[in-house]
Tab-separated table of C-alpha atoms and ligand atoms in Angstrom:
chain	number	residue	atom	x	y	z
A	7	UNK	CA	143.818	125.319	101.199
A	8	UNK	CA	143.194	121.658	100.453
A	9	UNK	CA	139.569	120.969	99.842
A	10	UNK	CA	137.255	118.015	99.731
A	11	UNK	CA	137.040	116.449	96.284
A	12	UNK	CA	134.239	117.705	94.074
A	13	UNK	CA	132.414	114.373	94.396
A	14	UNK	CA	132.481	114.624	98.206
A	15	UNK	CA	131.257	118.227	98.044
A	16	UNK	CA	128.398	117.443	95.678
A	17	UNK	CA	127.316	114.458	97.772
A	18	UNK	CA	127.621	116.447	101.029
A	19	UNK	CA	125.208	119.144	99.855
A	20	UNK	CA	122.877	116.835	98.007
A	21	UNK	CA	122.453	114.696	101.119
A	22	UNK	CA	122.234	117.770	103.362
A	23	UNK	CA	119.311	119.170	101.323
A	24	UNK	CA	117.605	115.785	101.131
A	25	UNK	CA	117.997	115.228	104.874
A	26	UNK	CA	116.657	118.641	105.843
A	27	UNK	CA	113.608	117.976	103.671
A	28	UNK	CA	113.244	114.390	104.929
A	29	UNK	CA	113.311	115.342	108.606
A	30	UNK	CA	110.789	118.115	108.034
A	31	UNK	CA	108.565	115.744	106.064
A	32	UNK	CA	108.819	113.014	108.708
A	33	UNK	CA	107.636	115.264	111.493
A	34	UNK	CA	105.093	117.235	109.507
A	35	UNK	CA	103.385	114.628	107.319
A	36	UNK	CA	99.821	114.063	108.438
A	37	UNK	CA	99.164	110.535	109.687
A	38	UNK	CA	95.635	110.076	108.319
A	39	UNK	CA	94.357	109.388	104.817
A	40	UNK	CA	95.646	112.713	103.561
A	41	UNK	CA	99.234	111.767	104.411
A	42	UNK	CA	99.637	108.758	102.145
A	43	UNK	CA	101.166	110.517	99.151
A	44	UNK	CA	103.570	112.284	101.505
A	45	UNK	CA	104.435	108.947	103.138
A	46	UNK	CA	105.362	107.543	99.750
A	47	UNK	CA	107.520	110.623	99.158
A	48	UNK	CA	109.105	110.219	102.607
A	49	UNK	CA	110.011	106.623	101.817
A	50	UNK	CA	111.339	107.558	98.363
A	51	UNK	CA	113.550	110.377	99.617
A	52	UNK	CA	114.691	108.246	102.580
A	53	UNK	CA	115.817	105.361	100.391
A	54	UNK	CA	117.551	107.838	98.054
A	55	UNK	CA	119.479	109.136	101.059
A	56	UNK	CA	120.514	105.578	101.865
A	57	UNK	CA	121.742	105.028	98.289
A	58	UNK	CA	123.586	108.373	98.226
A	59	UNK	CA	125.183	107.591	101.587
A	60	UNK	CA	126.518	104.245	100.383
A	61	UNK	CA	127.903	106.031	97.336
A	62	UNK	CA	129.378	108.684	99.588
A	63	UNK	CA	131.089	106.172	101.859
A	64	UNK	CA	132.546	104.423	98.827
A	65	UNK	CA	133.753	107.763	97.526
A	66	UNK	CA	135.254	108.607	100.916
A	67	UNK	CA	137.300	105.397	100.894
A	68	UNK	CA	138.657	106.164	97.439
A	69	UNK	CA	139.230	109.887	98.091
A	70	UNK	CA	140.711	110.595	101.527
A	71	UNK	CA	139.455	113.768	103.227
A	72	UNK	CA	141.795	116.750	103.624
A	73	UNK	CA	143.810	116.825	106.861
A	74	UNK	CA	141.868	118.282	109.803
A	75	UNK	CA	142.419	121.965	110.570
A	76	UNK	CA	142.390	121.460	114.321
A	77	UNK	CA	143.493	118.915	116.839
A	78	UNK	CA	142.478	118.233	120.449
A	79	UNK	CA	138.883	118.365	121.739
A	80	UNK	CA	137.490	120.373	118.834
A	81	UNK	CA	138.803	117.863	116.352
A	82	UNK	CA	137.513	114.960	118.400
A	83	UNK	CA	134.115	116.547	118.692
A	84	UNK	CA	133.899	117.307	114.950
A	85	UNK	CA	135.047	113.803	114.198
A	86	UNK	CA	132.409	112.340	116.511
A	87	UNK	CA	129.706	114.405	114.827
A	88	UNK	CA	130.849	113.240	111.378
A	89	UNK	CA	130.905	109.576	112.433
A	90	UNK	CA	127.508	110.088	114.086
A	91	UNK	CA	126.202	111.568	110.841
A	92	UNK	CA	127.341	108.581	108.791
A	93	UNK	CA	125.702	106.202	111.275
A	94	UNK	CA	122.540	108.293	111.235
A	95	UNK	CA	122.476	108.461	107.432
A	96	UNK	CA	122.570	104.654	107.302
A	97	UNK	CA	120.397	103.796	110.288
A	98	UNK	CA	117.581	106.324	109.783
A	99	UNK	CA	116.602	104.937	106.363
A	100	UNK	CA	117.190	101.331	107.478
A	101	UNK	CA	114.921	101.670	110.518
A	102	UNK	CA	112.340	103.423	108.309
A	103	UNK	CA	112.507	100.535	105.871
A	104	UNK	CA	112.230	98.035	108.739
A	105	UNK	CA	109.299	100.019	110.100
A	106	UNK	CA	107.222	99.711	106.938
A	107	UNK	CA	108.311	96.085	106.488
A	108	UNK	CA	106.987	95.069	109.903
A	109	UNK	CA	103.845	97.232	109.983
A	110	UNK	CA	100.609	95.338	110.605
A	111	UNK	CA	99.299	96.512	107.250
A	112	UNK	CA	101.967	96.024	104.627
A	113	UNK	CA	101.676	99.033	102.401
A	114	UNK	CA	103.694	98.393	99.255
A	115	UNK	CA	106.196	101.150	98.487
A	116	UNK	CA	106.722	102.498	94.988
A	117	UNK	CA	109.779	104.724	95.044
A	118	UNK	CA	108.903	107.971	93.252
A	119	UNK	CA	105.844	106.182	91.930
A	120	UNK	CA	107.872	103.777	89.797
A	121	UNK	CA	110.386	101.518	91.525
A	122	UNK	CA	108.917	98.888	93.896
A	123	UNK	CA	110.729	98.586	97.222
A	124	UNK	CA	110.528	95.049	98.648
A	125	UNK	CA	109.798	94.553	102.338
A	126	UNK	CA	112.690	93.412	104.516
A	127	UNK	CA	112.224	89.859	105.842
A	128	UNK	CA	111.732	90.810	109.495
A	129	UNK	CA	109.300	89.555	112.108
A	130	UNK	CA	106.404	91.909	112.816
A	131	UNK	CA	107.285	91.803	116.512
A	132	UNK	CA	110.149	94.218	115.761
A	133	UNK	CA	107.705	96.903	114.732
A	134	UNK	CA	107.383	98.844	118.009
A	135	UNK	CA	111.165	98.805	118.544
A	136	UNK	CA	112.067	99.999	115.056
A	137	UNK	CA	109.381	102.660	115.192
A	138	UNK	CA	110.845	103.961	118.434
A	139	UNK	CA	114.372	103.766	116.993
A	140	UNK	CA	113.339	105.635	113.847
A	141	UNK	CA	111.977	108.541	115.838
A	142	UNK	CA	114.913	108.607	118.274
A	143	UNK	CA	117.335	108.594	115.349
A	144	UNK	CA	115.500	111.547	113.842
A	145	UNK	CA	116.103	113.527	117.039
A	146	UNK	CA	119.697	112.315	117.111
A	147	UNK	CA	120.085	113.625	113.543
A	148	UNK	CA	118.680	117.002	114.528
A	149	UNK	CA	121.095	117.208	117.476
A	150	UNK	CA	124.020	116.363	115.176
A	151	UNK	CA	122.824	118.939	112.674
A	152	UNK	CA	122.726	121.650	115.352
A	153	UNK	CA	126.216	120.716	116.599
A	154	UNK	CA	127.537	120.572	113.042
A	155	UNK	CA	126.136	123.984	112.121
A	156	UNK	CA	127.339	125.437	115.433
A	157	UNK	CA	130.799	124.093	114.571
A	158	UNK	CA	130.678	125.661	111.108
A	159	UNK	CA	129.565	129.008	112.567
A	160	UNK	CA	132.363	128.828	115.160
A	161	UNK	CA	134.913	128.362	112.397
A	162	UNK	CA	133.433	131.149	110.308
A	163	UNK	CA	132.909	133.772	112.985
A	164	UNK	CA	135.273	132.998	115.865
A	165	UNK	CA	138.200	131.260	114.228
A	166	UNK	CA	137.843	132.804	110.760
A	167	UNK	CA	139.850	129.922	109.380
A	168	UNK	CA	137.750	129.633	106.186
A	169	UNK	CA	136.829	126.043	106.940
A	170	UNK	CA	133.673	126.407	104.851
A	171	UNK	CA	135.814	126.787	101.735
A	172	UNK	CA	136.855	123.155	102.111
A	173	UNK	CA	133.297	122.008	101.598
A	174	UNK	CA	132.182	124.708	99.132
A	175	UNK	CA	132.016	124.105	95.378
A	176	UNK	CA	135.016	125.776	93.777
A	177	UNK	CA	136.185	126.831	97.232
A	178	UNK	CA	133.686	129.696	97.141
A	179	UNK	CA	132.694	130.806	100.627
A	180	UNK	CA	129.675	132.818	99.461
A	181	UNK	CA	128.419	129.757	97.612
A	182	UNK	CA	129.056	127.638	100.718
A	183	UNK	CA	127.101	130.140	102.812
A	184	UNK	CA	124.212	130.164	100.321
A	185	UNK	CA	124.089	126.352	100.349
A	186	UNK	CA	124.145	126.256	104.157
A	187	UNK	CA	121.349	128.805	104.441
A	188	UNK	CA	119.481	126.970	101.686
A	189	UNK	CA	119.582	123.705	103.642
A	190	UNK	CA	118.232	125.407	106.760
A	191	UNK	CA	115.566	127.317	104.807
A	192	UNK	CA	114.426	124.170	103.018
A	193	UNK	CA	114.064	122.274	106.292
A	194	UNK	CA	112.132	125.014	108.061
A	195	UNK	CA	110.085	125.926	104.995
A	196	UNK	CA	109.088	122.334	104.289
A	197	UNK	CA	108.172	121.754	107.932
A	198	UNK	CA	105.953	124.829	108.060
A	199	UNK	CA	104.301	124.333	104.692
A	200	UNK	CA	103.615	120.601	105.024
A	201	UNK	CA	102.581	120.795	108.662
A	202	UNK	CA	100.611	123.996	108.316
A	203	UNK	CA	98.832	123.078	105.114
A	204	UNK	CA	96.006	121.192	106.744
A	205	UNK	CA	95.811	121.918	110.436
A	206	UNK	CA	93.583	119.037	111.406
A	207	UNK	CA	91.181	119.964	108.669
A	208	UNK	CA	89.342	117.778	106.269
A	209	UNK	CA	91.592	115.707	104.054
A	210	UNK	CA	91.649	117.473	100.726
A	211	UNK	CA	93.879	115.214	98.720
A	212	UNK	CA	91.333	112.467	98.469
A	213	UNK	CA	89.531	112.910	95.226
A	214	UNK	CA	85.941	112.048	95.799
A	215	UNK	CA	83.921	111.407	92.735
A	216	UNK	CA	80.803	113.486	93.077
A	217	UNK	CA	77.850	111.421	94.046
A	218	UNK	CA	75.544	112.425	91.301
A	219	UNK	CA	72.116	110.950	91.065
A	220	UNK	CA	73.370	108.757	88.272
A	221	UNK	CA	70.998	107.463	85.630
A	222	UNK	CA	71.115	104.095	87.380
A	223	UNK	CA	70.125	105.615	90.715
A	224	UNK	CA	67.445	107.646	89.092
A	225	UNK	CA	66.173	104.556	87.389
A	226	UNK	CA	66.261	102.670	90.655
A	227	UNK	CA	64.350	105.465	92.327
A	228	UNK	CA	61.872	105.552	89.492
A	229	UNK	CA	61.267	101.856	89.580
A	230	UNK	CA	61.148	101.645	93.338
A	231	UNK	CA	57.962	99.882	94.287
A	232	UNK	CA	55.453	102.370	95.600
A	233	UNK	CA	55.697	102.521	99.369
A	234	UNK	CA	52.007	101.723	99.716
A	235	UNK	CA	52.603	98.304	98.292
A	236	UNK	CA	55.730	97.495	100.234
A	237	UNK	CA	54.996	98.811	103.681
A	238	UNK	CA	52.470	97.331	106.020
A	239	UNK	CA	51.964	100.738	107.595
A	240	UNK	CA	50.927	102.187	104.269
A	241	UNK	CA	47.390	101.255	105.037
A	242	UNK	CA	47.315	103.920	107.754
A	243	UNK	CA	47.694	106.599	105.168
A	244	UNK	CA	47.579	106.300	101.481
A	245	UNK	CA	49.536	109.525	100.841
A	246	UNK	CA	52.493	108.871	98.537
A	247	UNK	CA	55.920	108.603	100.092
A	248	UNK	CA	58.496	111.099	98.771
A	249	UNK	CA	61.349	109.706	96.700
A	250	UNK	CA	64.747	111.280	97.345
A	251	UNK	CA	67.618	111.950	94.970
A	252	UNK	CA	71.071	112.313	96.477
A	253	UNK	CA	72.745	115.576	95.422
A	254	UNK	CA	76.360	115.606	94.200
A	255	UNK	CA	78.964	116.193	96.895
A	256	UNK	CA	77.775	113.613	99.421
A	257	UNK	CA	80.295	111.648	101.408
A	258	UNK	CA	80.465	108.052	102.532
A	259	UNK	CA	83.488	107.446	104.718
A	260	UNK	CA	84.850	104.663	106.859
A	261	UNK	CA	87.229	104.608	109.755
A	262	UNK	CA	88.807	101.932	111.927
A	263	UNK	CA	91.596	101.628	114.429
A	264	UNK	CA	94.780	99.867	113.425
A	265	UNK	CA	96.506	99.139	116.742
A	266	UNK	CA	99.579	101.260	117.386
A	267	UNK	CA	99.635	102.389	113.775
A	268	UNK	CA	96.737	104.743	114.451
A	269	UNK	CA	93.508	105.045	112.562
A	270	UNK	CA	92.759	104.171	108.971
A	271	UNK	CA	90.300	106.479	107.285
A	272	UNK	CA	88.929	106.268	103.821
A	273	UNK	CA	85.931	106.838	101.667
A	274	UNK	CA	83.862	105.395	98.881
A	275	UNK	CA	83.909	107.579	95.817
A	276	UNK	CA	80.943	105.924	94.088
A	277	UNK	CA	77.673	104.983	95.683
A	278	UNK	CA	74.069	105.675	95.080
A	279	UNK	CA	70.790	105.457	96.839
A	280	UNK	CA	67.179	104.825	96.040
A	281	UNK	CA	65.280	106.233	98.962
A	282	UNK	CA	61.575	106.446	99.660
A	283	UNK	CA	61.085	108.143	102.990
A	284	UNK	CA	58.522	110.280	104.733
A	285	UNK	CA	59.935	111.908	107.897
A	286	UNK	CA	56.477	111.884	109.401
A	287	UNK	CA	55.887	108.211	108.633
A	288	UNK	CA	59.332	106.604	108.873
A	289	UNK	CA	57.784	103.143	109.011
A	290	UNK	CA	56.926	103.514	105.326
A	291	UNK	CA	60.588	103.908	104.377
A	292	UNK	CA	62.146	101.901	101.605
A	293	UNK	CA	65.879	102.432	101.425
A	294	UNK	CA	68.442	100.874	99.157
A	295	UNK	CA	72.048	102.119	99.141
A	296	UNK	CA	74.449	100.566	96.660
A	297	UNK	CA	78.175	101.022	97.167
A	298	UNK	CA	80.750	100.426	94.476
A	299	UNK	CA	83.473	98.644	96.458
A	300	UNK	CA	86.183	99.296	93.871
A	301	UNK	CA	85.805	102.991	94.689
A	302	UNK	CA	87.040	102.481	98.267
A	303	UNK	CA	90.095	104.605	98.859
A	304	UNK	CA	92.349	105.493	101.737
A	305	UNK	CA	94.191	107.935	99.494
A	306	UNK	CA	97.086	105.689	98.566
A	307	UNK	CA	96.873	103.710	95.366
A	308	UNK	CA	98.910	100.771	96.593
A	309	UNK	CA	96.876	100.404	99.782
A	310	UNK	CA	93.686	100.799	97.785
A	311	UNK	CA	94.861	97.829	95.741
A	312	UNK	CA	94.938	95.804	98.964
A	313	UNK	CA	91.409	96.919	99.842
A	314	UNK	CA	90.211	95.608	96.500
A	315	UNK	CA	92.015	92.299	97.035
A	316	UNK	CA	90.631	89.018	98.330
A	317	UNK	CA	91.538	89.654	101.971
A	318	UNK	CA	89.341	92.750	102.030
A	319	UNK	CA	86.540	93.386	99.520
A	320	UNK	CA	87.424	90.875	96.795
A	321	UNK	CA	85.942	93.268	94.247
A	322	UNK	CA	86.615	90.971	91.339
A	323	UNK	CA	83.946	88.667	92.768
A	324	UNK	CA	81.772	91.061	94.771
A	325	UNK	CA	81.775	94.472	93.191
A	326	UNK	CA	78.963	96.000	95.223
A	327	UNK	CA	77.728	96.197	98.791
A	328	UNK	CA	74.022	96.819	99.221
A	329	UNK	CA	72.158	98.034	102.267
A	330	UNK	CA	68.392	97.676	102.211
A	331	UNK	CA	65.821	98.596	104.815
A	332	UNK	CA	62.078	98.389	104.466
A	333	UNK	CA	61.220	100.688	107.305
A	334	UNK	CA	62.740	103.161	109.738
A	335	UNK	CA	61.983	104.336	113.226
A	336	UNK	CA	62.068	107.752	114.840
A	337	UNK	CA	64.305	107.767	117.897
A	338	UNK	CA	63.556	111.317	118.924
A	339	UNK	CA	63.647	114.803	117.413
A	340	UNK	CA	65.138	114.634	113.969
A	341	UNK	CA	66.859	111.298	114.570
A	342	UNK	CA	66.006	107.956	113.040
A	343	UNK	CA	67.291	104.430	112.794
A	344	UNK	CA	66.720	101.956	110.008
A	345	UNK	CA	67.235	98.260	110.581
A	346	UNK	CA	67.764	96.276	107.452
A	347	UNK	CA	70.229	94.032	105.730
A	348	UNK	CA	73.750	94.561	104.529
A	349	UNK	CA	74.914	92.414	101.685
A	350	UNK	CA	78.699	92.442	101.504
A	351	UNK	CA	81.221	90.024	100.051
A	352	UNK	CA	78.643	87.301	99.532
A	353	UNK	CA	77.209	87.514	103.051
A	354	UNK	CA	73.923	89.080	104.132
A	355	UNK	CA	73.478	90.126	107.723
A	356	UNK	CA	71.209	92.381	109.739
A	357	UNK	CA	72.543	95.922	109.885
A	358	UNK	CA	71.260	99.050	111.552
A	359	UNK	CA	72.046	102.578	110.477
A	360	UNK	CA	71.141	105.735	112.313
A	361	UNK	CA	70.751	109.156	110.824
A	362	UNK	CA	69.649	112.669	111.414
A	363	UNK	CA	67.616	114.839	109.097
A	364	UNK	CA	67.897	118.588	108.990
A	365	UNK	CA	66.373	121.092	106.645
A	366	UNK	CA	62.720	121.097	105.824
A	367	UNK	CA	60.180	120.029	103.266
A	368	UNK	CA	61.721	118.373	100.255
A	369	UNK	CA	65.251	119.755	100.760
A	370	UNK	CA	67.019	117.869	103.510
A	371	UNK	CA	70.481	117.202	104.795
A	372	UNK	CA	71.139	113.672	105.929
A	373	UNK	CA	73.919	112.753	108.313
A	374	UNK	CA	74.361	109.335	109.736
A	375	UNK	CA	76.488	106.451	110.777
A	376	UNK	CA	76.663	102.718	111.153
A	377	UNK	CA	78.976	100.308	112.875
A	378	UNK	CA	79.835	97.362	110.690
A	379	UNK	CA	81.300	94.176	112.180
A	380	UNK	CA	83.675	93.574	109.283
A	381	UNK	CA	84.811	90.063	110.237
A	382	UNK	CA	81.270	88.729	109.972
A	383	UNK	CA	81.487	89.581	106.272
A	384	UNK	CA	85.021	88.225	105.875
A	385	UNK	CA	86.429	91.709	105.262
A	386	UNK	CA	89.994	91.948	106.550
A	387	UNK	CA	91.451	88.463	106.702
A	388	UNK	CA	95.005	87.283	107.078
A	389	UNK	CA	98.061	88.749	108.750
A	390	UNK	CA	97.619	92.148	107.127
A	391	UNK	CA	94.461	92.732	109.143
A	392	UNK	CA	95.574	91.322	112.491
A	393	UNK	CA	95.667	94.583	114.376
A	394	UNK	CA	92.588	96.080	112.750
A	395	UNK	CA	89.610	96.808	114.973
A	396	UNK	CA	86.737	94.381	114.496
A	397	UNK	CA	84.286	97.241	113.999
A	398	UNK	CA	84.388	99.759	111.199
A	399	UNK	CA	82.574	103.003	111.723
A	400	UNK	CA	80.880	104.209	108.599
A	401	UNK	CA	79.655	107.780	108.251
A	402	UNK	CA	77.640	109.442	105.580
A	403	UNK	CA	76.369	112.875	104.824
A	404	UNK	CA	74.546	114.143	101.797
A	405	UNK	CA	71.914	116.566	100.640
A	406	UNK	CA	68.736	115.045	99.323
A	407	UNK	CA	65.940	116.490	97.205
A	408	UNK	CA	62.567	114.899	97.408
A	409	UNK	CA	59.799	114.541	94.894
A	410	UNK	CA	56.335	113.359	95.705
A	411	UNK	CA	55.157	110.856	93.129
A	412	UNK	CA	51.805	111.635	91.597
A	413	UNK	CA	49.046	109.531	93.060
B	27	LIG	C1	123.654	123.364	106.597
B	27	LIG	C2	124.729	123.459	107.058
B	27	LIG	C3	125.982	122.692	106.842
B	27	LIG	C4	127.216	123.246	106.790
B	27	LIG	C5	127.535	124.716	106.887
B	27	LIG	C6	128.178	122.189	106.657
B	27	LIG	C7	129.524	122.376	106.582
B	27	LIG	C8	130.467	121.389	106.551
B	27	LIG	C9	131.882	121.601	106.476
B	27	LIG	C10	132.538	122.958	106.401
B	27	LIG	C11	132.490	120.402	106.501
B	27	LIG	C12	133.984	120.144	106.450
B	27	LIG	C13	134.521	119.963	107.835
B	27	LIG	C14	136.011	119.758	107.852
B	27	LIG	O1	136.653	119.998	106.852
B	27	LIG	O2	136.510	119.343	108.902
B	27	LIG	C15	131.465	119.413	106.621
B	27	LIG	C16	131.684	118.062	106.680
B	27	LIG	C17	130.707	117.140	106.846
B	27	LIG	N1	129.346	117.385	106.853
B	27	LIG	FE1	128.436	119.169	106.717
B	27	LIG	N2	127.522	120.978	106.630
B	27	LIG	C18	126.195	121.241	106.716
B	27	LIG	C19	125.182	120.304	106.727
B	27	LIG	C20	125.402	118.958	106.850
B	27	LIG	C21	124.378	117.977	106.982
B	27	LIG	C22	122.865	118.236	107.028
B	27	LIG	C23	124.974	116.789	107.069
B	27	LIG	C24	124.257	115.467	107.225
B	27	LIG	C25	124.542	114.465	106.585
B	27	LIG	C26	126.403	116.998	107.009
B	27	LIG	C27	127.349	115.991	107.087
B	27	LIG	C28	128.725	116.188	107.049
B	27	LIG	C29	129.691	115.135	107.183
B	27	LIG	C30	129.382	113.658	107.432
B	27	LIG	C31	130.939	115.738	107.062
B	27	LIG	C32	132.276	115.034	107.147
B	27	LIG	C33	132.731	114.674	105.795
B	27	LIG	C34	133.907	113.709	105.858
B	27	LIG	O3	134.956	114.079	106.333
B	27	LIG	O4	133.692	112.579	105.405
B	27	LIG	N3	126.637	118.322	106.852
B	27	LIG	N4	130.224	120.034	106.633
B	28	LIG	C1	117.357	109.660	106.339
B	28	LIG	C2	116.238	109.096	106.268
B	28	LIG	C3	115.012	109.329	107.118
B	28	LIG	C4	114.769	110.280	108.065
B	28	LIG	C5	115.671	111.395	108.527
B	28	LIG	C6	113.427	110.050	108.551
B	28	LIG	C7	112.795	110.828	109.502
B	28	LIG	C8	111.541	110.585	109.997
B	28	LIG	C9	110.886	111.359	111.008
B	28	LIG	C10	111.435	112.622	111.630
B	28	LIG	C11	109.700	110.793	111.252
B	28	LIG	C12	108.663	111.238	112.280
B	28	LIG	C13	108.926	110.552	113.567
B	28	LIG	C14	107.732	110.583	114.478
B	28	LIG	O1	107.215	111.671	114.755
B	28	LIG	O2	107.308	109.506	114.873
B	28	LIG	C15	109.562	109.651	110.399
B	28	LIG	C16	108.483	108.809	110.367
B	28	LIG	C17	108.369	107.758	109.505
B	28	LIG	N1	109.288	107.328	108.590
B	28	LIG	FE1	111.073	108.130	108.253
B	28	LIG	N2	112.885	108.965	107.912
B	28	LIG	C18	113.824	108.500	107.017
B	28	LIG	C19	113.716	107.442	106.165
B	28	LIG	C20	112.598	106.647	106.080
B	28	LIG	C21	112.468	105.536	105.173
B	28	LIG	C22	113.528	105.104	104.172
B	28	LIG	C23	111.236	104.994	105.402
B	28	LIG	C24	110.598	103.821	104.744
B	28	LIG	C25	111.031	103.174	103.706
B	28	LIG	C26	110.614	105.762	106.451
B	28	LIG	C27	109.367	105.509	106.966
B	28	LIG	C28	108.780	106.241	107.951
B	28	LIG	C29	107.464	105.956	108.459
B	28	LIG	C30	106.549	104.830	108.008
B	28	LIG	C31	107.213	106.904	109.445
B	28	LIG	C32	105.934	107.070	110.264
B	28	LIG	C33	106.070	106.482	111.606
B	28	LIG	C34	104.792	106.731	112.393
B	28	LIG	O3	104.281	107.825	112.429
B	28	LIG	O4	104.313	105.778	112.971
B	28	LIG	N3	111.470	106.754	106.835
B	28	LIG	N4	110.699	109.540	109.657
């Protein structure tokens, strides 16, 4: 029986495996911080499919396919599925490319971590349409895939005309069957393992540097002016105010909406605190939290580069953000607020944080949050930030160990 040329066969199976993986990845990749590496992989595999498809079409022109085995409706249907596949193989990657090129936040793409992919020169207003098209095409591809496999099974089981041999390397049906099952297994396996890996759990791919009470923090804590001197309320009681060291493993995260593109979540890997605080006398508090802005990460190195840039933190000029508060207030139970000042990107503004203390004595857990009006600090300027929410919600949690300075 006449077969497809070896080049056509190799390209058919290569693209089939890549597509099964790509579709599974597209549907299963998590959309938050933890998905960024998978997004880069999705874009890399997608563009590879585009390149392979162009090669395949060129090959097809130079090497005509073997004559069809059937005529009539079955032939027309198979032909339609094949044409549909070629359209899908071109349009799915192109709409994906258009999608990232028109996204409100332009995340640079590095194919397989090395080759930069430029953005297509398209107006951002196309974004919703291409996003819709990309998803619809994915479903169209799945429908074609089901029809195509049903057709292959029909030929194998009902017609027994050995059609598979035409597309199998060396004309080997067993090898063709193994490849077909392999494509299906890869698609299902990838979907289940990527989607099931982190069912809504904490992102685990974001490497957080442990927040150790670094020598600098310790020094800051040591040199913190005694609360008696700094707080007006100190006169009410002269007892020393405990100084707290932040234990490793604390988290400082941020989150903000990004229009239709969902929510951006990230964290600061490096920050430290010098905290003098007595839960019974919150008015004597003296809090200073220093955040290393270059450690801000949303889990994707290229997007992190944007965060460090002038439109966001401008870390080359302003490497640190500092929150200071000279007193706190109990708002009920184990809850407190501290109103102080946030110094960020060359601007100082009033800022309130609220937190909750659990635990007892000198071993406490601290959990809290703040809402930061980013624009007031000039964080998030330019077109890249247009659809970003004006408020960033910042959350922190850490364990703290207190020591009472000797009187
Ligand atoms: C996993 C199961 C698959 C099996 C068993 C299979 C089998 C086959 C067979 C036997 C042919 C030759 C048909 C003929 O001679 O008339 C064929 C052609 C074709 N297949 Fe697949 N295929 C599979 C997956 C895919 C996938 C995922 C794609 C998506 C791109 C695809 C795209 C095509 C195209 C476009 C042709 C037509 C080639 C041409 O004439 O230019 N196949 N396939
Ligand atoms: C054959 C190639 C491709 C296929 C089959 C494919 C498939 C998919 C699928 C199934 C989804 C999930 C749809 C949804 O649930 O909304 C998706 C999402 C996405 N794809 Fe692709 N894709 C391909 C190529 C690309 C390329 C080349 C890029 C970029 C260069 C890309 C970028 C994206 C993006 C950014 C999303 C997320 C959309 C969102 O959640 O808002 N894709 N893709």
